[in-house]
Amino acid sequence: MSLDRYPAPTPEQILPLLGEIVREKVIVEKQTFLIAHPAQSDHLLDAPGVRTAFSRDEYMPYWAEIWPAARMLAKVVIHEPWPVGETALEMGCGLGLAGIVALSRGLHVVFSDYDLCALKFAADNAQLNGYDNFTTRQIDWRTPPADLRVKIILASDLIYEARNVEPVIGFIKEVLLPGGVCLLTDQDRIPSATFGAALTAARLAFTTQFVRAGEPGGKRSKGTLYRIGHGTC
């Protein structure tokens, strides 16, 4: 499997190098969530495990920050009319913000990521906010698990590189059940110019919506919400 072929750094390699961990209050539509993350994630770039993983597969520890697209997705998730108890998969969960908001809406969440460090932080952050209705799973987008099928996929800022477009779409097409929905937010990065055409080529239906989010009193970013499904979306 790709996880064996292109291993990300292990928590044992990374956690001792993180330095100060801060608990940030993230406000999503007047609701406050706590997200713990490294105060200075750029320190990870010099870690030997990161350098080795980058040389093998261009790995970068993007999981260690709260990205604007994650805030956008959280804002969308909090307003959706979710069926209580349904399972949602957060794809490339990073610190887990969108999944935690989904937990607050009564969903069962599977936090998934390529990086075990991200999964640890996502799980810790879910518990920090008082939730335990979740599981974690290490997943490489390039190898969708044969036993995983869900009606809800949550994803943010996954198509930051052109090489991610095809495997992300392939994963969604394989894992998303008929009648389900994938909500994906993007900061309108360069690869997004080809994303819509690639979804159409894969015979996935989608709609787009302008979204924006940001830190209270800070910079606000704009992006696009893709609502993706099989057949008519």
XYZ file of C-alpha atoms in Angstrom, residues 7 10 57 65 75-76 96 103 113 137 143 152 169 176 200:
15
model
C 5.527 6.686 5.028
C 5.795 8.964 12.945
C 6.921 11.794 -1.687
C -2.226 24.747 10.986
C -19.076 27.300 8.660
C -20.904 25.257 6.009
C -10.050 18.117 12.822
C -19.765 16.052 15.986
C -5.493 11.421 7.357
C -8.261 5.935 10.454
C -5.541 3.777 -2.025
C -21.009 12.136 3.946
C -11.664 12.685 -7.114
C -19.098 8.119 -1.437
C -17.293 16.124 -14.858
